[in-house]
Coordinates of C-alpha atoms in Angstrom, one line a residue:
M1 CA -30.7 16.1 -50.6
P2 CA -28.8 15.9 -53.8
L3 CA -25.3 17.5 -54.1
Y4 CA -24.6 19.9 -56.9
E5 CA -21.6 21.9 -58.2
H6 CA -22.1 25.1 -60.2
V7 CA -19.7 27.2 -62.2
M8 CA -20.9 30.7 -63.2
I9 CA -19.3 33.2 -65.6
A10 CA -20.3 36.9 -65.0
R11 CA -19.5 39.9 -67.2
Q12 CA -16.0 41.3 -67.1
D13 CA -16.9 44.9 -66.4
L14 CA -18.2 44.0 -62.9
S15 CA -16.1 44.7 -59.8
N16 CA -14.8 41.9 -57.7
T17 CA -17.3 42.8 -54.9
Q18 CA -20.2 42.8 -57.3
A19 CA -19.2 39.4 -58.7
E20 CA -18.9 38.0 -55.1
G21 CA -22.3 39.6 -54.3
L22 CA -23.8 37.5 -57.1
I23 CA -22.6 34.4 -55.3
E24 CA -24.3 35.5 -52.1
H25 CA -27.4 36.5 -53.9
F26 CA -27.9 33.1 -55.6
G27 CA -26.9 31.3 -52.3
S28 CA -29.8 33.2 -50.6
V29 CA -32.1 32.1 -53.4
L30 CA -31.2 28.5 -52.6
A31 CA -31.7 29.1 -48.9
D32 CA -35.2 30.5 -49.6
N33 CA -36.1 27.4 -51.4
G34 CA -34.9 24.8 -48.9
G35 CA -31.3 24.3 -50.0
K36 CA -27.9 25.5 -48.7
L37 CA -24.7 26.8 -50.2
L38 CA -22.0 24.6 -48.6
E39 CA -18.9 26.3 -50.1
N40 CA -18.1 28.9 -52.7
E41 CA -14.9 30.0 -54.5
Y42 CA -14.3 33.2 -56.5
W43 CA -11.8 32.3 -59.1
G44 CA -11.3 35.8 -60.4
V45 CA -11.2 37.2 -63.9
K46 CA -10.1 34.7 -66.5
T47 CA -9.7 34.8 -70.3
M48 CA -12.2 32.6 -72.2
A49 CA -11.4 30.5 -75.2
Y50 CA -14.0 32.3 -77.3
K51 CA -16.1 35.5 -77.0
I52 CA -19.4 35.3 -75.2
N53 CA -21.7 38.3 -75.7
K54 CA -18.8 40.2 -77.1
N55 CA -16.7 39.6 -73.9
R56 CA -13.3 38.0 -74.0
K57 CA -12.9 37.7 -70.2
G58 CA -15.3 37.0 -67.4
H59 CA -15.5 36.6 -63.6
Y60 CA -15.6 32.9 -62.7
A61 CA -17.2 31.5 -59.5
F62 CA -17.6 28.0 -58.2
M63 CA -20.3 26.9 -55.8
R64 CA -21.0 23.6 -54.0
T65 CA -24.6 23.2 -52.9
D66 CA -26.9 20.8 -51.1
A67 CA -30.4 21.5 -52.4
P68 CA -33.5 19.8 -53.7
A69 CA -34.0 19.9 -57.5
P70 CA -36.7 22.6 -57.5
A71 CA -34.4 25.0 -55.6
V72 CA -31.6 24.4 -58.1
Q73 CA -34.0 24.9 -61.0
E74 CA -35.2 28.2 -59.6
M75 CA -31.6 29.4 -59.0
E76 CA -30.7 28.4 -62.6
R77 CA -33.8 30.2 -64.0
L78 CA -32.8 33.4 -62.1
M79 CA -29.2 33.1 -63.3
R80 CA -30.4 32.9 -66.9
L81 CA -32.5 36.0 -66.5
H82 CA -29.8 38.0 -64.7
E83 CA -28.1 40.4 -67.0
D84 CA -24.7 40.1 -65.4
V85 CA -24.5 36.3 -65.7
M86 CA -23.3 35.0 -69.1
R87 CA -23.0 31.2 -68.6
V88 CA -23.9 28.7 -65.9
L89 CA -22.9 25.0 -65.7
T90 CA -24.5 22.7 -63.1
I91 CA -23.6 19.1 -62.4
K92 CA -25.0 16.6 -59.9
V93 CA -22.3 14.8 -57.9
D94 CA -22.3 11.9 -55.6
E95 CA -20.1 13.6 -53.0
H96 CA -18.1 16.8 -52.7
Q97 CA -14.4 16.6 -52.6
E98 CA -12.6 18.0 -49.6
G99 CA -10.4 21.0 -49.9
P100 CA -10.1 23.6 -52.6
S101 CA -11.1 22.9 -56.2
V102 CA -8.4 22.1 -58.8
Q103 CA -8.6 25.6 -60.1
M104 CA -7.5 27.0 -56.7
Q105 CA -4.8 24.5 -56.0
K106 CA -1.2 25.5 -56.6
R107 CA 0.5 23.8 -59.6
E108 CA 2.8 21.8 -57.3
E109 CA -0.2 20.4 -55.4
R110 CA -1.9 19.0 -58.4
D111 CA -1.0 15.3 -58.4
S112 CA -3.2 14.2 -61.4
R113 CA -1.1 16.1 -63.9
R114 CA 1.8 14.3 -65.6
E115 CA 5.4 15.7 -65.6
R116 CA 6.5 17.9 -68.3
R117 CA 9.4 17.0 -70.5

Protein backbone atom coordinates (compact mmCIF):
# COMPACT_ATOMS: atom_id res chain seq x y z
CA MET A 1 0.00 0.00 0.00
CA PRO A 2 1.15 3.59 -0.54
CA LEU A 3 2.71 5.56 2.30
CA TYR A 4 1.40 9.00 3.25
CA GLU A 5 2.24 11.79 5.68
CA HIS A 6 -0.45 14.15 6.94
CA VAL A 7 -0.24 17.42 8.87
CA MET A 8 -3.44 18.70 10.43
CA ILE A 9 -4.18 22.04 12.10
CA ALA A 10 -7.08 22.10 14.57
CA ARG A 11 -8.73 25.09 16.26
CA GLN A 12 -6.84 26.74 19.11
CA ASP A 13 -9.71 26.62 21.61
CA LEU A 14 -9.64 22.79 21.83
CA SER A 15 -7.95 21.12 24.76
CA ASN A 16 -4.88 18.95 24.22
CA THR A 17 -6.87 15.77 24.83
CA GLN A 18 -9.52 16.81 22.31
CA ALA A 19 -6.84 17.52 19.69
CA GLU A 20 -5.21 14.14 20.34
CA GLY A 21 -8.67 12.56 20.16
CA LEU A 22 -9.00 13.90 16.63
CA ILE A 23 -5.87 11.97 15.65
CA GLU A 24 -7.32 8.76 17.07
CA HIS A 25 -10.66 9.42 15.37
CA PHE A 26 -9.11 9.87 11.93
CA GLY A 27 -6.83 6.88 12.53
CA SER A 28 -9.92 4.75 13.14
CA VAL A 29 -11.45 6.09 9.89
CA LEU A 30 -8.36 4.81 8.07
CA ALA A 31 -8.57 1.45 9.85
CA ASP A 32 -12.25 1.08 8.88
CA ASN A 33 -11.31 1.59 5.22
CA GLY A 34 -8.39 -0.85 5.10
CA GLY A 35 -5.45 1.37 6.08
CA LYS A 36 -3.46 1.83 9.25
CA LEU A 37 -2.00 4.68 11.24
CA LEU A 38 1.68 3.80 11.66
CA GLU A 39 2.79 6.71 13.84
CA ASN A 40 1.46 10.02 15.06
CA GLU A 41 2.92 13.05 16.79
CA TYR A 42 1.12 15.85 18.56
CA TRP A 43 3.19 18.97 18.02
CA GLY A 44 1.20 21.23 20.34
CA VAL A 45 -0.20 24.72 19.92
CA LYS A 46 1.85 26.83 17.53
CA THR A 47 1.50 30.35 16.16
CA MET A 48 0.67 30.49 12.47
CA ALA A 49 2.13 32.91 9.95
CA TYR A 50 -1.32 34.29 9.10
CA LYS A 51 -4.85 34.01 10.44
CA ILE A 52 -7.00 31.09 9.38
CA ASN A 53 -10.71 31.38 10.22
CA LYS A 54 -9.90 34.29 12.57
CA ASN A 55 -7.45 32.12 14.56
CA ARG A 56 -3.82 33.08 15.09
CA LYS A 57 -2.79 29.75 16.70
CA GLY A 58 -3.66 26.13 16.16
CA HIS A 59 -3.05 22.58 17.40
CA TYR A 60 -0.66 20.83 15.00
CA ALA A 61 -0.61 17.05 14.52
CA PHE A 62 1.48 14.83 12.25
CA MET A 63 0.49 11.34 11.08
CA ARG A 64 2.31 8.66 9.11
CA THR A 65 -0.03 6.21 7.41
CA ASP A 66 -0.03 3.13 5.21
CA ALA A 67 -3.36 3.11 3.41
CA PRO A 68 -4.97 2.68 0.00
CA ALA A 69 -5.93 5.85 -1.86
CA PRO A 70 -9.72 5.52 -1.25
CA ALA A 71 -9.13 5.34 2.52
CA VAL A 72 -7.01 8.50 2.43
CA GLN A 73 -9.58 10.29 0.30
CA GLU A 74 -12.34 9.38 2.77
CA MET A 75 -10.24 10.57 5.73
CA GLU A 76 -9.47 13.88 3.98
CA ARG A 77 -13.15 14.34 3.12
CA LEU A 78 -14.14 13.85 6.75
CA MET A 79 -11.35 16.19 7.90
CA ARG A 80 -12.64 18.94 5.59
CA LEU A 81 -16.17 18.48 6.95
CA HIS A 82 -15.09 18.44 10.63
CA GLU A 83 -15.65 21.82 12.26
CA ASP A 84 -12.54 21.61 14.49
CA VAL A 85 -10.07 20.99 11.65
CA MET A 86 -8.86 24.14 9.88
CA ARG A 87 -6.25 22.81 7.42
CA VAL A 88 -4.91 19.47 6.20
CA LEU A 89 -1.86 18.67 4.11
CA THR A 90 -1.30 15.17 2.72
CA ILE A 91 1.73 14.04 0.77
CA LYS A 92 2.62 10.65 -0.68
CA VAL A 93 6.14 9.47 0.23
CA ASP A 94 8.30 6.60 -1.00
CA GLU A 95 9.35 5.60 2.52
CA HIS A 96 8.92 6.87 6.06
CA GLN A 97 11.96 8.23 7.87
CA GLU A 98 12.89 6.53 11.12
CA GLY A 99 12.64 8.40 14.39
CA PRO A 100 10.84 11.61 15.24
CA SER A 101 10.01 14.27 12.69
CA VAL A 102 12.16 17.36 12.32
CA GLN A 103 9.62 19.35 14.30
CA MET A 104 10.08 17.10 17.36
CA GLN A 105 13.88 16.89 17.26
CA LYS A 106 15.97 19.06 19.53
CA ARG A 107 17.84 21.90 17.89
CA GLU A 108 21.22 20.25 18.51
CA GLU A 109 20.10 17.04 16.78
CA ARG A 110 19.14 18.75 13.53
CA ASP A 111 22.11 18.16 11.28
CA SER A 112 20.68 19.67 8.09
CA ARG A 113 20.76 23.18 9.49
CA ARG A 114 23.80 25.36 8.89
CA GLU A 115 25.71 27.01 11.74
CA ARG A 116 24.73 30.50 12.80
CA ARG A 117 27.26 33.28 12.67
